[in-house]
Amino acid sequence: MIKINKTLTLEEFRYNDVKQIPYATGELSNLLRDFSLAVKRINVEVNKAGLLDVLGTSGLTNIQNEEVMKLDDIANTHIFNVLSSGYSCAGVASEELDDIMIFDNPANNQSKYILLYDPIDGSSNIDTNVSIGSIFSIYRRISKPAPDSPCTKEDFLQPGHQIIASGYVIYGSSTIFVFATKRGVNGFTLDPTIGEFCLSHPNIQCPQTGSIISFNMANYYQFTQPTRDYLKKFLTDKTTNLSHRYIGSLVADLHRNLIKGGLFLYPSTLAHKNGKLRLQYECNPMAFIFQQAGGVATTGLEAILDIIPTELHQRVPIIIGSPYFFK
Ligand code: P6P
């Protein structure tokens, strides 16, 4: 039979993974496939944003008391609809939903997973065509999967080191789906000719060092003195030849730093005492990805993945990047 050199689709990649894991049932692969379907639908909206009625604000405010952009609301609905119509997770939590949403039916109650997501991160950039992203993390339930046993709030308040898989999609010059499991970090680029995510960034490793430092300079004088002292160490070291790059879209800033190396921080500020970024669907998923790729993620005082969550929407300071910056 003729040999055809083709790139693996996300599903084909997962089939290979599942075949190598004796106890795997394929449920996690089904959940990743469902999420990839939802983000393909979001990708259509993002790519035609200026031609569809998806720009600007929705007129809603979320539990964070933040303006919900139309695309936030549309993306949230796309992900919710696909996951609730599937049977590969027992429930979800979203930045745009006040509380967890339990899919309480015999099929979904038997799923061993729950999923948390930020449907569109960086939404303030939507109207200016700057790269934005979607972020998710998947945990195994603490509650017992059974037809009459719905998931519980406790399932959604697990520390990040319990993550089974986490990932992001960056809607940029190309649309790339990056996800991590304990078997590594891999990136898949959407091939619009076949409508599939295809393996393009196998076995991503965070460079040991990097020359990019990312933080919002406008907040510098709101940083604590220890944060300024920490930054001064690198900004005054002539041997590091640092460049400051800050897109203001977490997924875009972190995807660049994951590939090229560097440091990103959103520390405590006067306006955001606990930092601005949310632990359960921004910091933990990104910290798990960086750690699996050889990077580091802390609050400045403790590892992000070790934090025991107390609130679904709690914020934490984050310093994340190449190991060099944590020596
Ligand atoms: P600031 C975007 O609104 C976001 O949630 C992240 O994507 C981004 O890293 C951060 O906030 C930017 O915040 O205060 O610098 O505009």
mmCIF file of C-alpha atoms and ligand atoms in Angstrom:
data_model
loop_
_atom_site.group_PDB
_atom_site.id
_atom_site.type_symbol
_atom_site.label_atom_id
_atom_site.label_comp_id
_atom_site.label_asym_id
_atom_site.label_seq_id
_atom_site.Cartn_x
_atom_site.Cartn_y
_atom_site.Cartn_z
ATOM 1 C CA MET A 1 0.000 0.000 0.000
ATOM 2 C CA ILE A 2 1.405 3.468 -0.833
ATOM 3 C CA LYS A 3 2.839 5.360 2.178
ATOM 4 C CA ILE A 4 1.130 8.733 2.704
ATOM 5 C CA ASN A 5 3.050 11.231 4.821
ATOM 6 C CA LYS A 6 0.391 13.051 6.778
ATOM 7 C CA THR A 7 0.341 15.013 9.989
ATOM 8 C CA LEU A 8 -1.583 13.473 12.855
ATOM 9 C CA THR A 9 -4.893 15.083 13.713
ATOM 10 C CA LEU A 10 -5.686 15.727 17.378
ATOM 11 C CA GLU A 11 -7.904 12.622 17.419
ATOM 12 C CA GLU A 12 -5.272 10.395 15.744
ATOM 13 C CA PHE A 13 -2.685 11.661 18.233
ATOM 14 C CA ARG A 14 -5.002 10.761 21.113
ATOM 15 C CA TYR A 15 -5.716 7.297 19.665
ATOM 16 C CA ASN A 16 -1.951 6.608 19.813
ATOM 17 C CA ASP A 17 -1.840 7.907 23.412
ATOM 18 C CA VAL A 18 -4.845 5.830 24.487
ATOM 19 C CA LYS A 19 -3.355 2.656 22.958
ATOM 20 C CA GLN A 20 -0.239 3.153 25.098
ATOM 21 C CA ILE A 21 -2.222 3.571 28.354
ATOM 22 C CA PRO A 22 -3.642 0.156 29.395
ATOM 23 C CA TYR A 23 -6.436 1.532 31.636
ATOM 24 C CA ALA A 24 -7.489 4.334 29.251
ATOM 25 C CA THR A 25 -11.153 4.268 28.217
ATOM 26 C CA GLY A 26 -10.935 7.099 25.661
ATOM 27 C CA GLU A 27 -13.219 9.350 27.748
ATOM 28 C CA LEU A 28 -10.582 12.078 28.101
ATOM 29 C CA SER A 29 -10.019 11.949 24.325
ATOM 30 C CA ASN A 30 -13.758 12.321 23.773
ATOM 31 C CA LEU A 31 -13.797 15.359 26.065
ATOM 32 C CA LEU A 32 -10.819 16.941 24.260
ATOM 33 C CA ARG A 33 -12.551 16.256 20.929
ATOM 34 C CA ASP A 34 -15.753 17.904 22.201
ATOM 35 C CA PHE A 35 -13.787 20.962 23.379
ATOM 36 C CA SER A 36 -11.991 21.145 20.009
ATOM 37 C CA LEU A 37 -15.382 21.167 18.212
ATOM 38 C CA ALA A 38 -16.543 24.095 20.360
ATOM 39 C CA VAL A 39 -13.379 26.104 19.680
ATOM 40 C CA LYS A 40 -13.669 25.452 15.921
ATOM 41 C CA ARG A 41 -17.089 27.125 16.122
ATOM 42 C CA ILE A 42 -15.592 29.992 18.160
ATOM 43 C CA ASN A 43 -12.797 30.288 15.590
ATOM 44 C CA VAL A 44 -15.362 31.000 12.855
ATOM 45 C CA GLU A 45 -16.846 33.829 14.933
ATOM 46 C CA VAL A 46 -13.397 35.268 15.780
ATOM 47 C CA ASN A 47 -12.167 35.105 12.165
ATOM 48 C CA LYS A 48 -15.228 36.979 10.896
ATOM 49 C CA ALA A 49 -15.659 39.217 13.953
ATOM 50 C CA GLY A 50 -15.851 42.441 11.942
ATOM 51 C CA LEU A 51 -18.507 40.969 9.634
ATOM 52 C CA LEU A 52 -20.714 39.436 12.313
ATOM 53 C CA ASP A 53 -22.477 41.068 15.201
ATOM 54 C CA VAL A 54 -19.872 39.802 17.690
ATOM 55 C CA LEU A 55 -17.860 42.945 18.467
ATOM 56 C CA GLY A 56 -18.417 45.245 21.384
ATOM 57 C CA THR A 57 -20.083 44.628 24.715
ATOM 58 C CA SER A 58 -23.037 42.357 25.422
ATOM 59 C CA GLY A 59 -24.484 44.776 27.955
ATOM 60 C CA LEU A 60 -23.974 42.112 30.667
ATOM 61 C CA THR A 61 -21.529 42.124 33.603
ATOM 62 C CA ASN A 62 -20.148 38.880 35.044
ATOM 63 C CA ILE A 63 -19.650 37.863 38.675
ATOM 64 C CA GLN A 64 -16.250 39.562 38.497
ATOM 65 C CA ASN A 65 -18.231 42.752 37.832
ATOM 66 C CA GLU A 66 -16.492 42.947 34.452
ATOM 67 C CA GLU A 67 -18.134 43.969 31.199
ATOM 68 C CA VAL A 68 -18.976 40.831 29.176
ATOM 69 C CA MET A 69 -18.015 41.309 25.525
ATOM 70 C CA LYS A 70 -20.435 39.793 22.977
ATOM 71 C CA LEU A 71 -17.792 37.251 21.950
ATOM 72 C CA ASP A 72 -17.279 36.220 25.615
ATOM 73 C CA ASP A 73 -20.982 35.353 25.777
ATOM 74 C CA ILE A 74 -21.056 33.625 22.374
ATOM 75 C CA ALA A 75 -17.915 31.574 23.117
ATOM 76 C CA ASN A 76 -19.228 30.619 26.554
ATOM 77 C CA THR A 77 -22.441 29.351 24.974
ATOM 78 C CA HIS A 78 -20.615 27.383 22.248
ATOM 79 C CA ILE A 79 -18.494 25.515 24.831
ATOM 80 C CA PHE A 80 -21.435 24.983 27.208
ATOM 81 C CA ASN A 81 -23.683 23.648 24.432
ATOM 82 C CA VAL A 82 -21.141 21.119 23.107
ATOM 83 C CA LEU A 83 -20.114 19.827 26.540
ATOM 84 C CA SER A 84 -23.680 19.638 27.886
ATOM 85 C CA SER A 85 -24.900 17.766 24.782
ATOM 86 C CA GLY A 86 -21.959 15.333 25.068
ATOM 87 C CA TYR A 87 -21.472 12.818 27.866
ATOM 88 C CA SER A 88 -17.729 13.166 28.548
ATOM 89 C CA CYS A 89 -17.922 15.476 31.554
ATOM 90 C CA ALA A 90 -20.233 15.672 34.561
ATOM 91 C CA GLY A 91 -20.316 19.466 34.730
ATOM 92 C CA VAL A 92 -18.475 22.713 34.007
ATOM 93 C CA ALA A 93 -17.438 26.017 35.545
ATOM 94 C CA SER A 94 -16.822 29.124 33.469
ATOM 95 C CA GLU A 95 -15.514 32.634 34.007
ATOM 96 C CA GLU A 96 -18.840 33.796 32.535
ATOM 97 C CA LEU A 97 -21.063 31.657 34.796
ATOM 98 C CA ASP A 98 -21.683 32.618 38.425
ATOM 99 C CA ASP A 99 -21.577 29.043 39.707
ATOM 100 C CA ILE A 100 -20.846 25.495 38.523
ATOM 101 C CA MET A 101 -23.265 23.939 35.999
ATOM 102 C CA ILE A 102 -24.032 20.315 36.796
ATOM 103 C CA PHE A 103 -25.113 18.057 33.900
ATOM 104 C CA ASP A 104 -27.336 15.973 36.183
ATOM 105 C CA ASN A 105 -28.468 13.046 34.034
ATOM 106 C CA PRO A 106 -27.535 9.322 34.198
ATOM 107 C CA ALA A 107 -25.104 9.577 31.244
ATOM 108 C CA ASN A 108 -23.115 12.641 32.349
ATOM 109 C CA ASN A 109 -23.237 11.591 36.016
ATOM 110 C CA GLN A 110 -21.195 8.525 34.999
ATOM 111 C CA SER A 111 -18.397 10.693 33.559
ATOM 112 C CA LYS A 112 -15.272 10.761 35.700
ATOM 113 C CA TYR A 113 -14.282 14.306 34.560
ATOM 114 C CA ILE A 114 -15.264 17.908 35.141
ATOM 115 C CA LEU A 115 -13.994 20.892 33.130
ATOM 116 C CA LEU A 116 -13.353 24.559 33.950
ATOM 117 C CA TYR A 117 -12.897 27.169 31.223
ATOM 118 C CA ASP A 118 -12.342 30.783 30.313
ATOM 119 C CA PRO A 119 -14.220 30.966 27.008
ATOM 120 C CA ILE A 120 -12.398 34.031 25.667
ATOM 121 C CA ASP A 121 -9.400 35.410 27.499
ATOM 122 C CA GLY A 122 -8.179 38.842 26.480
ATOM 123 C CA SER A 123 -11.661 39.899 25.425
ATOM 124 C CA SER A 124 -10.744 43.588 25.755
ATOM 125 C CA ASN A 125 -8.606 43.013 22.628
ATOM 126 C CA ILE A 126 -11.420 41.611 20.475
ATOM 127 C CA ASP A 127 -12.362 44.910 18.815
ATOM 128 C CA THR A 128 -8.750 45.660 17.799
ATOM 129 C CA ASN A 129 -8.004 42.258 16.189
ATOM 130 C CA VAL A 130 -5.305 41.353 18.713
ATOM 131 C CA SER A 131 -4.800 37.611 19.396
ATOM 132 C CA ILE A 132 -7.165 36.196 22.037
ATOM 133 C CA GLY A 133 -7.615 32.726 23.488
ATOM 134 C CA SER A 134 -9.700 30.108 25.264
ATOM 135 C CA ILE A 135 -8.342 28.251 28.318
ATOM 136 C CA PHE A 136 -9.491 25.005 30.010
ATOM 137 C CA SER A 137 -8.546 22.513 32.664
ATOM 138 C CA ILE A 138 -9.876 19.012 33.294
ATOM 139 C CA TYR A 139 -9.952 17.236 36.667
ATOM 140 C CA ARG A 140 -10.980 13.728 37.707
ATOM 141 C CA ARG A 141 -14.021 13.979 39.993
ATOM 142 C CA ILE A 142 -13.641 13.486 43.745
ATOM 143 C CA SER A 143 -17.360 12.584 43.872
ATOM 144 C CA LYS A 144 -18.264 9.041 42.753
ATOM 145 C CA PRO A 145 -19.333 8.750 39.079
ATOM 146 C CA ALA A 146 -22.674 6.888 39.038
ATOM 147 C CA PRO A 147 -26.004 7.366 37.180
ATOM 148 C CA ASP A 148 -27.603 8.964 40.268
ATOM 149 C CA SER A 149 -24.479 10.809 41.491
ATOM 150 C CA PRO A 150 -24.042 14.345 40.068
ATOM 151 C CA CYS A 151 -20.742 16.180 40.413
ATOM 152 C CA THR A 152 -20.313 18.585 43.327
ATOM 153 C CA LYS A 153 -18.728 21.988 44.008
ATOM 154 C CA GLU A 154 -15.836 20.182 45.736
ATOM 155 C CA ASP A 155 -14.927 18.589 42.379
ATOM 156 C CA PHE A 156 -14.178 22.111 41.050
ATOM 157 C CA LEU A 157 -12.064 23.296 44.003
ATOM 158 C CA GLN A 158 -9.114 20.912 43.616
ATOM 159 C CA PRO A 159 -5.516 22.154 43.586
ATOM 160 C CA GLY A 160 -3.817 22.471 40.186
ATOM 161 C CA HIS A 161 -1.489 19.520 40.747
ATOM 162 C CA GLN A 162 -4.628 17.345 40.462
ATOM 163 C CA ILE A 163 -5.191 18.510 36.867
ATOM 164 C CA ILE A 164 -5.553 15.599 34.414
ATOM 165 C CA ALA A 165 -5.225 17.820 31.312
ATOM 166 C CA SER A 166 -5.200 21.552 30.613
ATOM 167 C CA GLY A 167 -4.773 23.642 27.528
ATOM 168 C CA TYR A 168 -5.493 26.763 25.553
ATOM 169 C CA VAL A 169 -6.435 27.786 22.044
ATOM 170 C CA ILE A 170 -4.841 30.918 20.593
ATOM 171 C CA TYR A 171 -6.841 32.628 17.850
ATOM 172 C CA GLY A 172 -3.908 34.345 16.156
ATOM 173 C CA SER A 173 -2.217 34.391 12.735
ATOM 174 C CA SER A 174 -3.116 30.706 12.899
ATOM 175 C CA THR A 175 -5.383 28.919 15.365
ATOM 176 C CA ILE A 176 -3.355 26.649 17.625
ATOM 177 C CA PHE A 177 -4.649 24.202 20.258
ATOM 178 C CA VAL A 178 -2.015 23.474 22.917
ATOM 179 C CA PHE A 179 -2.731 20.954 25.664
ATOM 180 C CA ALA A 180 -0.768 19.236 28.403
ATOM 181 C CA THR A 181 -1.202 15.945 30.206
ATOM 182 C CA LYS A 182 1.316 14.284 32.500
ATOM 183 C CA ARG A 183 2.687 12.707 29.282
ATOM 184 C CA GLY A 184 3.780 16.091 27.877
ATOM 185 C CA VAL A 185 2.717 19.251 26.026
ATOM 186 C CA ASN A 186 1.745 19.251 22.349
ATOM 187 C CA GLY A 187 0.409 21.873 19.916
ATOM 188 C CA PHE A 188 -2.022 21.376 17.023
ATOM 189 C CA THR A 189 -2.648 23.927 14.257
ATOM 190 C CA LEU A 190 -6.108 24.153 12.696
ATOM 191 C CA ASP A 191 -5.962 23.108 9.021
ATOM 192 C CA PRO A 192 -9.010 24.870 7.552
ATOM 193 C CA THR A 193 -8.903 22.712 4.421
ATOM 194 C CA ILE A 194 -9.934 19.654 6.440
ATOM 195 C CA GLY A 195 -11.304 21.418 9.529
ATOM 196 C CA GLU A 196 -9.022 19.453 11.853
ATOM 197 C CA PHE A 197 -6.352 20.399 14.399
ATOM 198 C CA CYS A 198 -3.098 18.792 13.180
ATOM 199 C CA LEU A 199 0.064 18.130 15.195
ATOM 200 C CA SER A 200 2.442 21.049 14.543
ATOM 201 C CA HIS A 201 4.299 21.534 17.843
ATOM 202 C CA PRO A 202 5.200 18.069 19.235
ATOM 203 C CA ASN A 203 6.631 17.769 22.754
ATOM 204 C CA ILE A 204 6.822 21.510 23.555
ATOM 205 C CA GLN A 205 9.604 22.344 26.017
ATOM 206 C CA CYS A 206 9.802 25.720 27.770
ATOM 207 C CA PRO A 207 13.340 27.106 27.102
ATOM 208 C CA GLN A 208 15.510 27.143 30.250
ATOM 209 C CA THR A 209 15.965 30.914 29.830
ATOM 210 C CA GLY A 210 14.678 33.703 27.602
ATOM 211 C CA SER A 211 15.066 37.382 26.779
ATOM 212 C CA ILE A 212 11.368 38.414 27.004
ATOM 213 C CA ILE A 213 9.821 39.892 30.122
ATOM 214 C CA SER A 214 6.064 40.574 30.195
ATOM 215 C CA PHE A 215 4.132 42.692 32.659
ATOM 216 C CA ASN A 216 1.935 45.792 32.526
ATOM 217 C CA MET A 217 4.436 48.645 32.958
ATOM 218 C CA ALA A 218 1.557 51.003 33.884
ATOM 219 C CA ASN A 219 1.230 49.052 37.148
ATOM 220 C CA TYR A 220 4.943 49.261 38.051
ATOM 221 C CA TYR A 221 4.493 51.839 40.837
ATOM 222 C CA GLN A 222 1.560 49.793 42.203
ATOM 223 C CA PHE A 223 3.812 46.731 42.672
ATOM 224 C CA THR A 224 5.057 45.844 46.144
ATOM 225 C CA GLN A 225 8.700 46.652 46.880
ATOM 226 C CA PRO A 226 9.705 42.925 46.814
ATOM 227 C CA THR A 227 8.194 42.686 43.295
ATOM 228 C CA ARG A 228 10.129 45.776 42.154
ATOM 229 C CA ASP A 229 13.334 44.437 43.725
ATOM 230 C CA TYR A 230 12.754 41.109 41.910
ATOM 231 C CA LEU A 231 12.308 42.888 38.562
ATOM 232 C CA LYS A 232 15.300 45.176 39.171
ATOM 233 C CA LYS A 233 17.538 42.077 39.404
ATOM 234 C CA PHE A 234 16.816 41.253 35.753
ATOM 235 C CA LEU A 235 16.184 44.722 34.315
ATOM 236 C CA THR A 236 19.586 46.004 35.514
ATOM 237 C CA ASP A 237 21.538 42.889 34.520
ATOM 238 C CA LYS A 238 23.254 43.924 31.272
ATOM 239 C CA THR A 239 24.061 40.277 30.429
ATOM 240 C CA THR A 240 20.394 39.301 29.994
ATOM 241 C CA ASN A 241 19.661 41.726 27.105
ATOM 242 C CA LEU A 242 15.934 41.632 27.965
ATOM 243 C CA SER A 243 13.099 42.928 25.776
ATOM 244 C CA HIS A 244 9.761 43.972 27.276
ATOM 245 C CA ARG A 245 6.772 42.551 25.363
ATOM 246 C CA TYR A 246 3.217 42.831 26.719
ATOM 247 C CA ILE A 247 0.155 42.105 24.553
ATOM 248 C CA GLY A 248 -2.357 42.257 27.397
ATOM 249 C CA SER A 249 -3.829 38.943 26.288
ATOM 250 C CA LEU A 250 -2.696 36.183 28.654
ATOM 251 C CA VAL A 251 -2.837 33.367 26.107
ATOM 252 C CA ALA A 252 -0.866 35.375 23.524
ATOM 253 C CA ASP A 253 1.785 36.511 26.039
ATOM 254 C CA LEU A 254 2.190 33.028 27.506
ATOM 255 C CA HIS A 255 2.166 31.163 24.157
ATOM 256 C CA ARG A 256 5.041 33.383 22.986
ATOM 257 C CA ASN A 257 6.979 32.852 26.244
ATOM 258 C CA LEU A 258 6.328 29.079 26.200
ATOM 259 C CA ILE A 259 7.858 28.840 22.719
ATOM 260 C CA LYS A 260 10.658 31.443 23.028
ATOM 261 C CA GLY A 261 11.283 31.441 26.784
ATOM 262 C CA GLY A 262 10.874 34.387 29.139
ATOM 263 C CA LEU A 263 8.951 35.611 32.154
ATOM 264 C CA PHE A 264 5.361 36.829 32.614
ATOM 265 C CA LEU A 265 4.015 38.332 35.776
ATOM 266 C CA TYR A 266 0.743 39.736 36.994
ATOM 267 C CA PRO A 267 1.583 40.311 40.680
ATOM 268 C CA SER A 268 -0.354 41.954 43.468
ATOM 269 C CA THR A 269 -1.098 45.635 42.710
ATOM 270 C CA LEU A 270 -2.898 48.375 44.631
ATOM 271 C CA ALA A 271 -5.917 47.837 42.335
ATOM 272 C CA HIS A 272 -5.742 44.006 42.468
ATOM 273 C CA LYS A 273 -4.387 42.944 45.878
ATOM 274 C CA ASN A 274 -4.563 39.247 44.900
ATOM 275 C CA GLY A 275 -3.522 39.876 41.312
ATOM 276 C CA LYS A 276 -6.004 40.064 38.448
ATOM 277 C CA LEU A 277 -5.900 36.564 36.973
ATOM 278 C CA ARG A 278 -8.233 33.793 38.137
ATOM 279 C CA LEU A 279 -6.728 30.699 39.740
ATOM 280 C CA GLN A 280 -9.074 27.963 38.502
ATOM 281 C CA TYR A 281 -9.377 28.768 34.800
ATOM 282 C CA GLU A 282 -6.378 30.966 33.990
ATOM 283 C CA CYS A 283 -3.439 30.476 36.380
ATOM 284 C CA ASN A 284 -3.771 26.749 37.182
ATOM 285 C CA PRO A 285 -4.231 25.553 33.575
ATOM 286 C CA MET A 286 -1.308 27.697 32.377
ATOM 287 C CA ALA A 287 0.855 26.688 35.374
ATOM 288 C CA PHE A 288 0.207 22.986 34.621
ATOM 289 C CA ILE A 289 1.198 23.483 30.969
ATOM 290 C CA PHE A 290 4.397 25.360 31.850
ATOM 291 C CA GLN A 291 5.345 22.838 34.550
ATOM 292 C CA GLN A 292 4.816 19.889 32.183
ATOM 293 C CA ALA A 293 6.992 21.749 29.631
ATOM 294 C CA GLY A 294 9.787 22.318 32.199
ATOM 295 C CA GLY A 295 8.830 25.851 33.249
ATOM 296 C CA VAL A 296 7.906 27.309 36.662
ATOM 297 C CA ALA A 297 4.778 29.070 38.010
ATOM 298 C CA THR A 298 4.477 30.640 41.469
ATOM 299 C CA THR A 299 2.593 33.398 43.271
ATOM 300 C CA GLY A 300 5.991 34.668 44.396
ATOM 301 C CA LEU A 301 5.472 32.811 47.679
ATOM 302 C CA GLU A 302 4.190 29.350 46.687
ATOM 303 C CA ALA A 303 3.728 27.123 43.646
ATOM 304 C CA ILE A 304 0.489 27.970 41.826
ATOM 305 C CA LEU A 305 -0.397 24.253 41.539
ATOM 306 C CA ASP A 306 -0.177 23.785 45.323
ATOM 307 C CA ILE A 307 -2.804 26.408 46.200
ATOM 308 C CA ILE A 308 -5.950 24.895 47.759
ATOM 309 C CA PRO A 309 -8.782 26.827 46.087
ATOM 310 C CA THR A 310 -11.466 28.292 48.362
ATOM 311 C CA GLU A 311 -13.561 30.177 45.799
ATOM 312 C CA LEU A 312 -14.435 29.295 42.205
ATOM 313 C CA HIS A 313 -13.466 32.756 40.889
ATOM 314 C CA GLN A 314 -10.615 33.590 43.230
ATOM 315 C CA ARG A 315 -7.658 35.562 41.893
ATOM 316 C CA VAL A 316 -3.980 34.944 42.618
ATOM 317 C CA PRO A 317 -0.746 36.718 41.739
ATOM 318 C CA ILE A 318 1.255 34.809 39.098
ATOM 319 C CA ILE A 319 4.890 34.758 38.049
ATOM 320 C CA ILE A 320 5.394 32.164 35.284
ATOM 321 C CA GLY A 321 8.124 31.267 32.801
ATOM 322 C CA SER A 322 11.594 29.844 32.227
ATOM 323 C CA PRO A 323 13.483 28.275 35.141
ATOM 324 C CA TYR A 324 16.325 30.860 34.828
ATOM 325 C CA PHE A 325 14.088 33.555 36.360
ATOM 326 C CA PHE A 326 13.409 31.469 39.474
ATOM 327 C CA LYS A 327 16.963 30.621 40.489
HETATM 328 P P1 P6P B 1 -4.143 44.494 32.235
HETATM 329 C C1 P6P B 1 -7.217 40.314 29.702
HETATM 330 O O1 P6P B 1 -8.252 41.182 30.130
HETATM 331 C C2 P6P B 1 -6.624 39.663 30.941
HETATM 332 O O2 P6P B 1 -7.591 38.968 31.654
HETATM 333 C C3 P6P B 1 -5.475 38.739 30.529
HETATM 334 O O3 P6P B 1 -5.701 38.124 29.305
HETATM 335 C C4 P6P B 1 -4.296 39.695 30.468
HETATM 336 O O4 P6P B 1 -3.065 39.032 30.742
HETATM 337 C C5 P6P B 1 -4.630 40.693 31.571
HETATM 338 O O5 P6P B 1 -6.052 40.674 31.761
HETATM 339 C C6 P6P B 1 -4.241 42.099 31.174
HETATM 340 O O6 P6P B 1 -4.560 42.924 32.277
HETATM 341 O O7 P6P B 1 -4.533 45.007 33.611
HETATM 342 O O8 P6P B 1 -2.646 44.533 32.026
HETATM 343 O O9 P6P B 1 -4.914 45.098 31.096
#
